[in-house]
PDB file of C-alpha atoms in Angstrom:
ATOM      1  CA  UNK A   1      24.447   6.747   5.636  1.00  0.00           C
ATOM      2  CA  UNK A   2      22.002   4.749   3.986  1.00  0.00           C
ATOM      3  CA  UNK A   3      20.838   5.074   0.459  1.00  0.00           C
ATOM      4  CA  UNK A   4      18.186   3.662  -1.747  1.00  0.00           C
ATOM      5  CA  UNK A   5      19.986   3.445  -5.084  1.00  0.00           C
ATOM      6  CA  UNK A   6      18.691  -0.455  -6.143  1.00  0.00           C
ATOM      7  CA  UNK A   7      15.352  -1.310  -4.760  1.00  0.00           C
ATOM      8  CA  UNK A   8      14.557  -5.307  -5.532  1.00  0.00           C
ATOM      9  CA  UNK A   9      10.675  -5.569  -6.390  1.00  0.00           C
ATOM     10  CA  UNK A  10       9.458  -9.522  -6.803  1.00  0.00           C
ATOM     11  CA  UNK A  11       5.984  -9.721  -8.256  1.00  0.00           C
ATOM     12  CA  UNK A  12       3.896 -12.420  -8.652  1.00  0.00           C
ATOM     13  CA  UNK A  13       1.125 -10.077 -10.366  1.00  0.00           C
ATOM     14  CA  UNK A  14      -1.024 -10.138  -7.247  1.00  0.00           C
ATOM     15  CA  UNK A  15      -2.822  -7.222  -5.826  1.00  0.00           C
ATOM     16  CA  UNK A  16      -1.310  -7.123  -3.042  1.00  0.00           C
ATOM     17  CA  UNK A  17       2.390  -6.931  -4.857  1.00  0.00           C
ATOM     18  CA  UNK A  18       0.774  -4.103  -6.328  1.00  0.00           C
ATOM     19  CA  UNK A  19       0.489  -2.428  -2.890  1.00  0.00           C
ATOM     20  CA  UNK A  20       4.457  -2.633  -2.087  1.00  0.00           C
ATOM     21  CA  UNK A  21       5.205  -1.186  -5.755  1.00  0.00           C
ATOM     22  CA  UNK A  22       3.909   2.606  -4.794  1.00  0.00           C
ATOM     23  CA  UNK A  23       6.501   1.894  -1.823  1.00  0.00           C
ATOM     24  CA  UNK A  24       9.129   0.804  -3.995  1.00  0.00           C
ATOM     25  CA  UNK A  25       9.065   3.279  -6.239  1.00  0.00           C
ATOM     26  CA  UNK A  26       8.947   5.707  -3.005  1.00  0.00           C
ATOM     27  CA  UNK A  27      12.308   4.446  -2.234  1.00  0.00           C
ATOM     28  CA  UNK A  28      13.756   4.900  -5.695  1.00  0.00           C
ATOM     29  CA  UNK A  29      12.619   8.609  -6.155  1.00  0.00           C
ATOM     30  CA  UNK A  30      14.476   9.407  -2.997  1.00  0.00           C
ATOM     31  CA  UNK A  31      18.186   8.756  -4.398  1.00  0.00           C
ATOM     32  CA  UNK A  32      17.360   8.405  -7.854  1.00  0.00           C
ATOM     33  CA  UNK A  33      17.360   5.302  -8.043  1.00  0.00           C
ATOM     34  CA  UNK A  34      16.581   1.824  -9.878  1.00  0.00           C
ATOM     35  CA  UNK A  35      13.372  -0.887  -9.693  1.00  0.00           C
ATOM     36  CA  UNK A  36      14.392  -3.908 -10.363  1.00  0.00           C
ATOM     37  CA  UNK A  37      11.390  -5.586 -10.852  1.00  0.00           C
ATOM     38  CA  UNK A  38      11.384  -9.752 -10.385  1.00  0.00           C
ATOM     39  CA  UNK A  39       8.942 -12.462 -11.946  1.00  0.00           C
ATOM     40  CA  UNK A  40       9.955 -16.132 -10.775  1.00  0.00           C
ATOM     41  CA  UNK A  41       8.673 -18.857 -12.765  1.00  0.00           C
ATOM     42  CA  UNK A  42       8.130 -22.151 -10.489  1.00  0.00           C
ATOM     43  CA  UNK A  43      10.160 -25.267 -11.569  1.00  0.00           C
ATOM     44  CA  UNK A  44       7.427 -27.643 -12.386  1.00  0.00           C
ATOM     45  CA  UNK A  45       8.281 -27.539 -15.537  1.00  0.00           C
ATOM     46  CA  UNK A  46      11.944 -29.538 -14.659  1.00  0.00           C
ATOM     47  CA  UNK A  47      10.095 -32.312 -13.578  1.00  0.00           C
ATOM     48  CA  UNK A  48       7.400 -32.346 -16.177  1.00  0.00           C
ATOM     49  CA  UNK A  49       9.542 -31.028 -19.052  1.00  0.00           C
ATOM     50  CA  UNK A  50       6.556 -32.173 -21.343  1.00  0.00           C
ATOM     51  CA  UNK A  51       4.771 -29.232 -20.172  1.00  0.00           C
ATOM     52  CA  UNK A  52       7.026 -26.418 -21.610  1.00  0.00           C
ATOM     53  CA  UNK A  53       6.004 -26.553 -24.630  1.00  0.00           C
ATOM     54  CA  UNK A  54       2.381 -25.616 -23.980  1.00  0.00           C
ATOM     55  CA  UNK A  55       4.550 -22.065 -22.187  1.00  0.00           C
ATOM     56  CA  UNK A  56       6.076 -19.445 -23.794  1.00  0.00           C
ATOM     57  CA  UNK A  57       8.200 -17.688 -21.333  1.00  0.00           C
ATOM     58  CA  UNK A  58       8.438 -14.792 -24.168  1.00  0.00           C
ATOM     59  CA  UNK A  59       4.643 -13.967 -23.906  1.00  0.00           C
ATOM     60  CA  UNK A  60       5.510 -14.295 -19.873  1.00  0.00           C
ATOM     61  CA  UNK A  61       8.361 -11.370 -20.709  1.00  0.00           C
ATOM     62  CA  UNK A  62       5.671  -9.355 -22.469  1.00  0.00           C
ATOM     63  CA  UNK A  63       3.341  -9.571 -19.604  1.00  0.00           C
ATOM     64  CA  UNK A  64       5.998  -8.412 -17.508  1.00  0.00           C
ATOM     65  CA  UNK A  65       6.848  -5.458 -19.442  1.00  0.00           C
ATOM     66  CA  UNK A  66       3.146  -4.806 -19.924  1.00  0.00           C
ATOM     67  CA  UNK A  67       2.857  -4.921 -15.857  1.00  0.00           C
ATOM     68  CA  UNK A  68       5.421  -2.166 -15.851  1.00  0.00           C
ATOM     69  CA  UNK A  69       3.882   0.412 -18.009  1.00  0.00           C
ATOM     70  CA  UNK A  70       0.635   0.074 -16.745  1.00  0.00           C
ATOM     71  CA  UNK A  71       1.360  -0.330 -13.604  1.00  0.00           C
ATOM     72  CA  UNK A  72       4.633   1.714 -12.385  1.00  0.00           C
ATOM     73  CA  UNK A  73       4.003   5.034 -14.600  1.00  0.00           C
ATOM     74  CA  UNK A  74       0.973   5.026 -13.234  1.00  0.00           C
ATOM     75  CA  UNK A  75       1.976   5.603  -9.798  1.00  0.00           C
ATOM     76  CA  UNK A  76       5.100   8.256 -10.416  1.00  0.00           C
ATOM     77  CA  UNK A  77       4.832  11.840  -9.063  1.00  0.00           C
ATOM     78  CA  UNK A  78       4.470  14.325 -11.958  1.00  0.00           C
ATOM     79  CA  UNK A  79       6.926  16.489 -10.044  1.00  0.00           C
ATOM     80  CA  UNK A  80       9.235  13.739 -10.012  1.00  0.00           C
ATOM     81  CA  UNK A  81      11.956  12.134 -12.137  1.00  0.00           C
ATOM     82  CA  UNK A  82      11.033   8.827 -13.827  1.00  0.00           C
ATOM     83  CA  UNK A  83      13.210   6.003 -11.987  1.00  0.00           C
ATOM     84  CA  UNK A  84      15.060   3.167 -13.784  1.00  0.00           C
ATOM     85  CA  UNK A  85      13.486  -0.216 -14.067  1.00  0.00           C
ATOM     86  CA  UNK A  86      14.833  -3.015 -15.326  1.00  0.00           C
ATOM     87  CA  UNK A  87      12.784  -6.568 -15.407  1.00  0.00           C
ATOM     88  CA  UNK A  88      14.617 -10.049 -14.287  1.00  0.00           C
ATOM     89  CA  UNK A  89      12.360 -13.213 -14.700  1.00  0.00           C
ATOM     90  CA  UNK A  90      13.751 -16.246 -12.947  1.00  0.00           C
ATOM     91  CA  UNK A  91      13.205 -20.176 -13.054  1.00  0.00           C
ATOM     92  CA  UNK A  92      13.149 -22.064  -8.877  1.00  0.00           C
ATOM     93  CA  UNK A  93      11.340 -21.639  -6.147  1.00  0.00           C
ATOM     94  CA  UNK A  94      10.148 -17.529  -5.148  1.00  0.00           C
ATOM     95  CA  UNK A  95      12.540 -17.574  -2.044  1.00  0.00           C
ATOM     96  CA  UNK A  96      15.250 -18.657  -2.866  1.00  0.00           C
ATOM     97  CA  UNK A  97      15.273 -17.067  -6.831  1.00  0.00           C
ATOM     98  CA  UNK A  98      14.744 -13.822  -4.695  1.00  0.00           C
ATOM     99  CA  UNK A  99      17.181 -14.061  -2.154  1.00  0.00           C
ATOM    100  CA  UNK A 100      19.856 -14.776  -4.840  1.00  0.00           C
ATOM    101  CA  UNK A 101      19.356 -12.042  -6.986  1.00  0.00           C
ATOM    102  CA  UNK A 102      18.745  -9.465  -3.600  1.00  0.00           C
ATOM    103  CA  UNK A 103      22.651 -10.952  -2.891  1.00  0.00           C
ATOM    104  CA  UNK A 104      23.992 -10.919  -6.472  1.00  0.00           C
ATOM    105  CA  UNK A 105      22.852  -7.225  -6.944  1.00  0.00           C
ATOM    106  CA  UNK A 106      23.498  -6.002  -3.921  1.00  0.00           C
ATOM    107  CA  UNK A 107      19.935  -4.156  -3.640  1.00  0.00           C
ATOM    108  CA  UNK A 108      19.841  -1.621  -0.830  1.00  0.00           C
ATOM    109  CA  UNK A 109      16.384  -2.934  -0.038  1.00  0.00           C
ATOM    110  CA  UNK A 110      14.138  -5.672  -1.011  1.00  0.00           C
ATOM    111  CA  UNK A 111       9.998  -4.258  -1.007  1.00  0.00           C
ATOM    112  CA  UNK A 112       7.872  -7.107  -0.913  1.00  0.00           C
ATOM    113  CA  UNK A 113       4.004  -7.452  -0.848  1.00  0.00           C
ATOM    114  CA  UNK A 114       3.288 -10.380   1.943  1.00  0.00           C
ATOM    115  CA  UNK A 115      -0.157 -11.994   2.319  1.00  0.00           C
ATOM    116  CA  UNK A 116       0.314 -14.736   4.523  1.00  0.00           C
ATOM    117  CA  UNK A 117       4.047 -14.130   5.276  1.00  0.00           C
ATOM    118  CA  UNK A 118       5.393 -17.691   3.705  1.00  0.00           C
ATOM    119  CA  UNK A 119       7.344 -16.418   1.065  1.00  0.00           C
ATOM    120  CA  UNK A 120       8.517 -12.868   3.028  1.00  0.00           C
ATOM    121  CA  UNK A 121       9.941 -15.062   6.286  1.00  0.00           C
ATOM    122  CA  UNK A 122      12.197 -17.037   4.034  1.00  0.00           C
ATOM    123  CA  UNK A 123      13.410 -14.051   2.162  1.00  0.00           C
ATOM    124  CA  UNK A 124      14.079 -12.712   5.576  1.00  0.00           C
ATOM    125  CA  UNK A 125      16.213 -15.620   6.594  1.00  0.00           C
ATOM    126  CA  UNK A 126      18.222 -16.255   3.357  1.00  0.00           C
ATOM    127  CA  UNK A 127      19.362 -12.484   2.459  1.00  0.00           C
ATOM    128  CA  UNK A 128      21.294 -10.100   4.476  1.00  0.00           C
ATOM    129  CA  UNK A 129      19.386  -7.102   2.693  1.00  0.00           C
ATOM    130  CA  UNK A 130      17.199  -5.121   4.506  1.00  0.00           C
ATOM    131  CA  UNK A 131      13.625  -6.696   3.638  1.00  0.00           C
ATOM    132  CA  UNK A 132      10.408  -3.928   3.574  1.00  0.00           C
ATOM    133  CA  UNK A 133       7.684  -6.178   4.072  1.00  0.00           C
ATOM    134  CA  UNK A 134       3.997  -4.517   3.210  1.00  0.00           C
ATOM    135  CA  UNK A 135       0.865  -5.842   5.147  1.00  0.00           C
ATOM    136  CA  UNK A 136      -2.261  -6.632   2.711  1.00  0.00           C
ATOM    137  CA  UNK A 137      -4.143  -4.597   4.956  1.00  0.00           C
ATOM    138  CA  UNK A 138      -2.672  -1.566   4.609  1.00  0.00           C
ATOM    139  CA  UNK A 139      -4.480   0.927   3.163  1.00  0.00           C
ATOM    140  CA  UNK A 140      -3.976   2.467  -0.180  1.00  0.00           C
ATOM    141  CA  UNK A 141      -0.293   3.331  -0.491  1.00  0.00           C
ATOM    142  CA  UNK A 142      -0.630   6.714  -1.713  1.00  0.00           C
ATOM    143  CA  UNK A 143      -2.136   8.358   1.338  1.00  0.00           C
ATOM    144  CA  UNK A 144       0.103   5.979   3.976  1.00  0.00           C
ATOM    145  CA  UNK A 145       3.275   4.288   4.335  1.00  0.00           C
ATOM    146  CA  UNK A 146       6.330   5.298   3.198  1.00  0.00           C
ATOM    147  CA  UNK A 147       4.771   8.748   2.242  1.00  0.00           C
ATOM    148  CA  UNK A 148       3.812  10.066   4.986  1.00  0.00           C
ATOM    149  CA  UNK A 149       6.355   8.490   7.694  1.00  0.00           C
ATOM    150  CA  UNK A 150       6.617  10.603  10.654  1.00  0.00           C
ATOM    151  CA  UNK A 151       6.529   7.694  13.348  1.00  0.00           C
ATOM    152  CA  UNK A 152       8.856   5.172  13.297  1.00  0.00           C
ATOM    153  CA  UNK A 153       9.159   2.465  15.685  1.00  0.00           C
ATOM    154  CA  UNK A 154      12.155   0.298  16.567  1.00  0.00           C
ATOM    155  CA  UNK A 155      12.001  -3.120  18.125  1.00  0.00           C
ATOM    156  CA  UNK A 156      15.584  -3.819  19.462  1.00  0.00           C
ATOM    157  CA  UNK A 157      16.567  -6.405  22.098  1.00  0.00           C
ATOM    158  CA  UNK A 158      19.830  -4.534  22.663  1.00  0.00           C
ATOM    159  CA  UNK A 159      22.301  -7.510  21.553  1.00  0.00           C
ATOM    160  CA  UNK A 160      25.964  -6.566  20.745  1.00  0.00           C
ATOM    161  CA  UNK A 161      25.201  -6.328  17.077  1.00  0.00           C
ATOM    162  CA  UNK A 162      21.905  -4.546  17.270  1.00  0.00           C
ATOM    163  CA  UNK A 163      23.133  -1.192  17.398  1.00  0.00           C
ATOM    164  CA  UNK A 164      23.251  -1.318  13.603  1.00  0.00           C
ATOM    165  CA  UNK A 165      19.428  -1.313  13.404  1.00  0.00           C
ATOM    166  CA  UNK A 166      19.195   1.771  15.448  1.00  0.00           C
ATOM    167  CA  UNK A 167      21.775   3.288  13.295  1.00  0.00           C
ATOM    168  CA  UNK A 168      20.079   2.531  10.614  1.00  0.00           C
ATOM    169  CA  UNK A 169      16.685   3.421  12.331  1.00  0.00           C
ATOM    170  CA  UNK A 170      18.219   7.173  13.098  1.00  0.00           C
ATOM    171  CA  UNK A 171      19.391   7.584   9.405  1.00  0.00           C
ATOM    172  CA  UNK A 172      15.851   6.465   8.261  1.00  0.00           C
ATOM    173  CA  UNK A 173      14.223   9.237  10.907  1.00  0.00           C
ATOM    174  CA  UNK A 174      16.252  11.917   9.018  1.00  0.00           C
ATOM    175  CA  UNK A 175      15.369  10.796   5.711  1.00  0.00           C
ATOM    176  CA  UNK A 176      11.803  11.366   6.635  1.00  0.00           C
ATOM    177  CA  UNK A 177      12.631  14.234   9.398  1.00  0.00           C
ATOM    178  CA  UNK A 178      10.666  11.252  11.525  1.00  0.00           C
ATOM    179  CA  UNK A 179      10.283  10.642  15.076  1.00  0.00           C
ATOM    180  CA  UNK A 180      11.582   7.755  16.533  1.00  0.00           C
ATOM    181  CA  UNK A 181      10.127   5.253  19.517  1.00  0.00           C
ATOM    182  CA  UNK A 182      12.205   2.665  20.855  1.00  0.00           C
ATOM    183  CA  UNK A 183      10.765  -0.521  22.216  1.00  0.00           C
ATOM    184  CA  UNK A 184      12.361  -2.976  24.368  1.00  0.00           C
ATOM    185  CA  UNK A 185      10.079  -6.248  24.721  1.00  0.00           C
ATOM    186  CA  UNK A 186      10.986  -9.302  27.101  1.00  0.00           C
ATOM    187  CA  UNK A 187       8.980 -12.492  27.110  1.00  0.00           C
ATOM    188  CA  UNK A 188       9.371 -14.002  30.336  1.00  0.00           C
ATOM    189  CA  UNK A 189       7.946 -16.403  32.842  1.00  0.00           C
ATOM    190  CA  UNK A 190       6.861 -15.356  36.171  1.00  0.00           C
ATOM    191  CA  UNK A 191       9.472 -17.271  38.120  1.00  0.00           C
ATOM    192  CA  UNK A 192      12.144 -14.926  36.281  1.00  0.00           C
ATOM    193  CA  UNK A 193      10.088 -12.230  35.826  1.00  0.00           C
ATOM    194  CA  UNK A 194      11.213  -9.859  39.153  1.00  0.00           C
ATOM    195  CA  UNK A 195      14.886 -10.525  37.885  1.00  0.00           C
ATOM    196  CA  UNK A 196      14.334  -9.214  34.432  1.00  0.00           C
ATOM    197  CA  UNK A 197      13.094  -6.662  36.095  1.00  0.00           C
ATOM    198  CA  UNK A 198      15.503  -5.451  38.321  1.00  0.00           C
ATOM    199  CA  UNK A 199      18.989  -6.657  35.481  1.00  0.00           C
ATOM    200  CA  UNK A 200      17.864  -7.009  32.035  1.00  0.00           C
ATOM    201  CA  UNK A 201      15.341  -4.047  32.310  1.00  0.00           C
ATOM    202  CA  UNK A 202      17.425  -1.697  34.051  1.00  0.00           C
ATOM    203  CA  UNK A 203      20.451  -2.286  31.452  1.00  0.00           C
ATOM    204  CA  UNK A 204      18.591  -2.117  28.467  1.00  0.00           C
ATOM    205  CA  UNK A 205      16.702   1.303  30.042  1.00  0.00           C
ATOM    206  CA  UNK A 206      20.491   2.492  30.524  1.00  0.00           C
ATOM    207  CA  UNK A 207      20.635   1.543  26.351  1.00  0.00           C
ATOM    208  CA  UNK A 208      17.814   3.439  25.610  1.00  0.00           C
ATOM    209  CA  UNK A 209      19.131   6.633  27.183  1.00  0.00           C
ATOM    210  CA  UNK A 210      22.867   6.526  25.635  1.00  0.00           C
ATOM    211  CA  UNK A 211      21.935   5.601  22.228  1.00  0.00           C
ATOM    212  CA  UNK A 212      18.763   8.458  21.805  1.00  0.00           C
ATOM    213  CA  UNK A 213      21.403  10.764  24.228  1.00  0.00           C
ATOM    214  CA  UNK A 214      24.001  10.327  20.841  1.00  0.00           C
ATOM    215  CA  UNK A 215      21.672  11.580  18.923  1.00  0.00           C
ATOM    216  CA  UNK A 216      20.202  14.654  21.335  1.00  0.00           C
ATOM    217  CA  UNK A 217      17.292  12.534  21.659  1.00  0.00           C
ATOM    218  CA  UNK A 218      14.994  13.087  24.931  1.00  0.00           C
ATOM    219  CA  UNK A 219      13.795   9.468  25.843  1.00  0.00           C
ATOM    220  CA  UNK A 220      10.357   8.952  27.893  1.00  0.00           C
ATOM    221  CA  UNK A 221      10.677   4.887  28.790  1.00  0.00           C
ATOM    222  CA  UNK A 222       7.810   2.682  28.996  1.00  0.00           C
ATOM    223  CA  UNK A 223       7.599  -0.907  29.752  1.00  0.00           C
ATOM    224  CA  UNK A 224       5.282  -3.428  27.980  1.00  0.00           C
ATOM    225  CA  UNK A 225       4.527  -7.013  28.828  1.00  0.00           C
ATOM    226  CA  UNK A 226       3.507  -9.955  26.979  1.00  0.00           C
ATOM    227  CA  UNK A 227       4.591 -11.635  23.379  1.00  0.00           C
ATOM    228  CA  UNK A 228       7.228 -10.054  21.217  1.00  0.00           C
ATOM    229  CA  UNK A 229       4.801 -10.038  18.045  1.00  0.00           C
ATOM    230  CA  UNK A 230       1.697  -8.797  19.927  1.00  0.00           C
ATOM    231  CA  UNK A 231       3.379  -6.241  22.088  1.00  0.00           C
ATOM    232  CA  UNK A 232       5.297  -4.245  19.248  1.00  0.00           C
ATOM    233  CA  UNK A 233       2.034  -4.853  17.170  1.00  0.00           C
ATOM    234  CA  UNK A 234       0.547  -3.115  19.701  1.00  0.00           C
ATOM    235  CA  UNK A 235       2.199  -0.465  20.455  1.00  0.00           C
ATOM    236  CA  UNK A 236       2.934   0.703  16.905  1.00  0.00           C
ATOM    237  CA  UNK A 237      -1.150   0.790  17.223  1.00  0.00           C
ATOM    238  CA  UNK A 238      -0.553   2.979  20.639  1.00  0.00           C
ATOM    239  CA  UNK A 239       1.722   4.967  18.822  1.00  0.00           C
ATOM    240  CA  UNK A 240       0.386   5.236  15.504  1.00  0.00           C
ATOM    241  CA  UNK A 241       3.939   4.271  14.020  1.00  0.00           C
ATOM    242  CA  UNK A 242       4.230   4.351  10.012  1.00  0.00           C
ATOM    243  CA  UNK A 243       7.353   1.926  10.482  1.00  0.00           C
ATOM    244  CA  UNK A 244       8.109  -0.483  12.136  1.00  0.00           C
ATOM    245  CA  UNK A 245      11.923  -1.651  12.187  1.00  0.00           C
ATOM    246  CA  UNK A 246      13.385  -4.909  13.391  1.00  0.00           C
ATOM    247  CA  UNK A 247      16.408  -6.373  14.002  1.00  0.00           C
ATOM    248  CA  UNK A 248      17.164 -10.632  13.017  1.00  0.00           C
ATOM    249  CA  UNK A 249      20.234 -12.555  13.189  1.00  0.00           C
ATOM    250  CA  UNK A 250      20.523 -16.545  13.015  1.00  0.00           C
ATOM    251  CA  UNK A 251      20.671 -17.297  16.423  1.00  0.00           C
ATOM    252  CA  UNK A 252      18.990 -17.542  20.077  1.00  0.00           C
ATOM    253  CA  UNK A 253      15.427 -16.712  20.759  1.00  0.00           C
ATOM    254  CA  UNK A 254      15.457 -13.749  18.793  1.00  0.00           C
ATOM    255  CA  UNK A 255      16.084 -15.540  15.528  1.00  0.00           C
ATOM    256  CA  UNK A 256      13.044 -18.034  16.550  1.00  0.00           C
ATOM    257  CA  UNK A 257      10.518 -14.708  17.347  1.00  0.00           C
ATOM    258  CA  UNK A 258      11.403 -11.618  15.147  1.00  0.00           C
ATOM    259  CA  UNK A 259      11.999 -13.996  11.498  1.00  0.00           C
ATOM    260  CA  UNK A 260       9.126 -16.167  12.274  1.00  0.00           C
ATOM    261  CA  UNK A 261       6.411 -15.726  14.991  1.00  0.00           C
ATOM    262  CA  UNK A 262       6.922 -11.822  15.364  1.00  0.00           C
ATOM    263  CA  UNK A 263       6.772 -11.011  11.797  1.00  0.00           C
ATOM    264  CA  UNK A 264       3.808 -13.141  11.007  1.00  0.00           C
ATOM    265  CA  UNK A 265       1.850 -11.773  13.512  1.00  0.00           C
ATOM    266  CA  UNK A 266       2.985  -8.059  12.594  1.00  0.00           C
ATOM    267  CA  UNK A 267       2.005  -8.552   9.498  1.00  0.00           C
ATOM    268  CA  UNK A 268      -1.618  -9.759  10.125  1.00  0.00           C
ATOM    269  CA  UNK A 269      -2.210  -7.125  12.978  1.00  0.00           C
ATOM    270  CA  UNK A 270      -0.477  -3.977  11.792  1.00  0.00           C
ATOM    271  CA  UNK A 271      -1.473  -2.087   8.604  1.00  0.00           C
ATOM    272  CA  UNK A 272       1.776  -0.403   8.260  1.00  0.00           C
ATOM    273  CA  UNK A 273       5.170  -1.592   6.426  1.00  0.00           C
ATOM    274  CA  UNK A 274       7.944  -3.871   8.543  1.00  0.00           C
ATOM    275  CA  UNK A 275      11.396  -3.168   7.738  1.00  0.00           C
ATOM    276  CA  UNK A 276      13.946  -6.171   9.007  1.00  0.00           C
ATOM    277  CA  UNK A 277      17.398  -5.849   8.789  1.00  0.00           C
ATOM    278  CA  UNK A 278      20.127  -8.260   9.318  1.00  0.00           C
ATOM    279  CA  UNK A 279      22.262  -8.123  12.055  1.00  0.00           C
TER     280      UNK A 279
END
């Protein structure tokens, strides 16, 4: 069973950060949880040392514990209890400063703001903690999202180790007494597109049906054509999903689509959070 007691929060003051902190703090009122909220500082100033001194990383601490006041306790339920936060500013490069501390904290889930998606993919790639990524065109965060999920789509291609993300899908859906969608997408040529059809298609139809049948799950299939990153874009559209999960490992041509292509285009076309976890 999943739980949401360290939520990792990098901010690089933007307003679109802002938008994944209502989310964030979503997560944290469910299990009482903590925000830890990250600042990272860019390295320039190891190769121009000189520079420093014009920088007080103090006044940057001050800003940082200014951005939490004004900006977290503004956004907490009245009805709800106050959740722990605790500020980390780091020194390197955003990715991999964020990926590091997601690993040495061992944060349930990292809630990131994404504009163009840069940043977000290589967080996706480095950590093995689930990675809520929120669009910048979502609308405002306190009437969608993660507080009012009642659709949640899954994205699986039904590899041996992708199980875990409907798992983790299913525990989400009670969480939010949610209903789920499973998708299935295949990009394919013509030549081989009849034999997807009649092995591939048929098998992972067969995987849709046992895995919602474990969890007393009626399934109505559908089949979709076209790319991975347009198609689920789509049809969380269609179905007028509030999440959208994915699965990503480092290999094979799902690796290449779901941490790169898919996501990017997800997060341009959809308004709604991405959740990827690591297979």
């Amino acid at each position: 069973m999943i739980v949401f007691k360290k939520i990792l929060f990098p901010t690089d003051f933007s307003a679109n950060a802002d938008k994944a902190l209502a989310h964030a703090l979503r997560l944290a009122d469910l299990d009482n949880g903590e925000v830890i909220v990250q600042h990272v500082v860019a390295d320039y100033f190891d190769r121009h040392p000189h520079w420093a001194t014009l920088f007080d990383l103090h006044e940057l601490q001050k800003h940082m514990d200014g951005y939490v006041k004004t900006h977290m306790m503004t956004l907490l339920k009245k009805d709800s209890d106050n959740p722990r936060v605790r500020t980390v500013l780091s020194k390197g490069k955003p990715a991999e400063e964020i990926a590091r501390l997601a690993e040495r904290e061992l944060v349930d889930v990292v809630v990131m703001g994404s504009a163009k998606g840069v940043v977000t993919n290589k967080v996706i790639r480095m950590t093995n903690r689930p990675v809520l990524a929120i669009s910048a065109n979502q609308p405002n965060p306190e009437e969608a999202g993660l507080n009012k999920v009642t659709k949640i789509l899954v994205a699986t291609d039904f590899s041996a180790h992708s199980k875990r993300v409907v798992e983790y899908a299913f525990d989400l859906k009670r969480i939010f007494n949610a209903t789920i969608f499973m998708l299935y997408v295949i990009e394919t040529t013509h030549a081989i597109e009849w034999a997807i059809r009649q092995g591939h298609l048929m098998n992972a139809m067969d995987k849709m049906r046992e895995w919602a049948g474990n969890q007393l799950l009626n399934l109505t299939p559908d089949e979709f054509t076209g790319s991975p990153g347009d198609t689920i874009a789509d049809v969380a559209f269609e179905v007028c999903a509030d999440l959208t999960i994915l699965g990503t490992h480092e290999y094979g041509t799902v690796h290449k689509h779901l941490i790169g292509t898919t996501t990017d285009k997800l997060l341009t076309k959809t308004s709604t959070p991405i959740l990827t976890v690591k297979l």
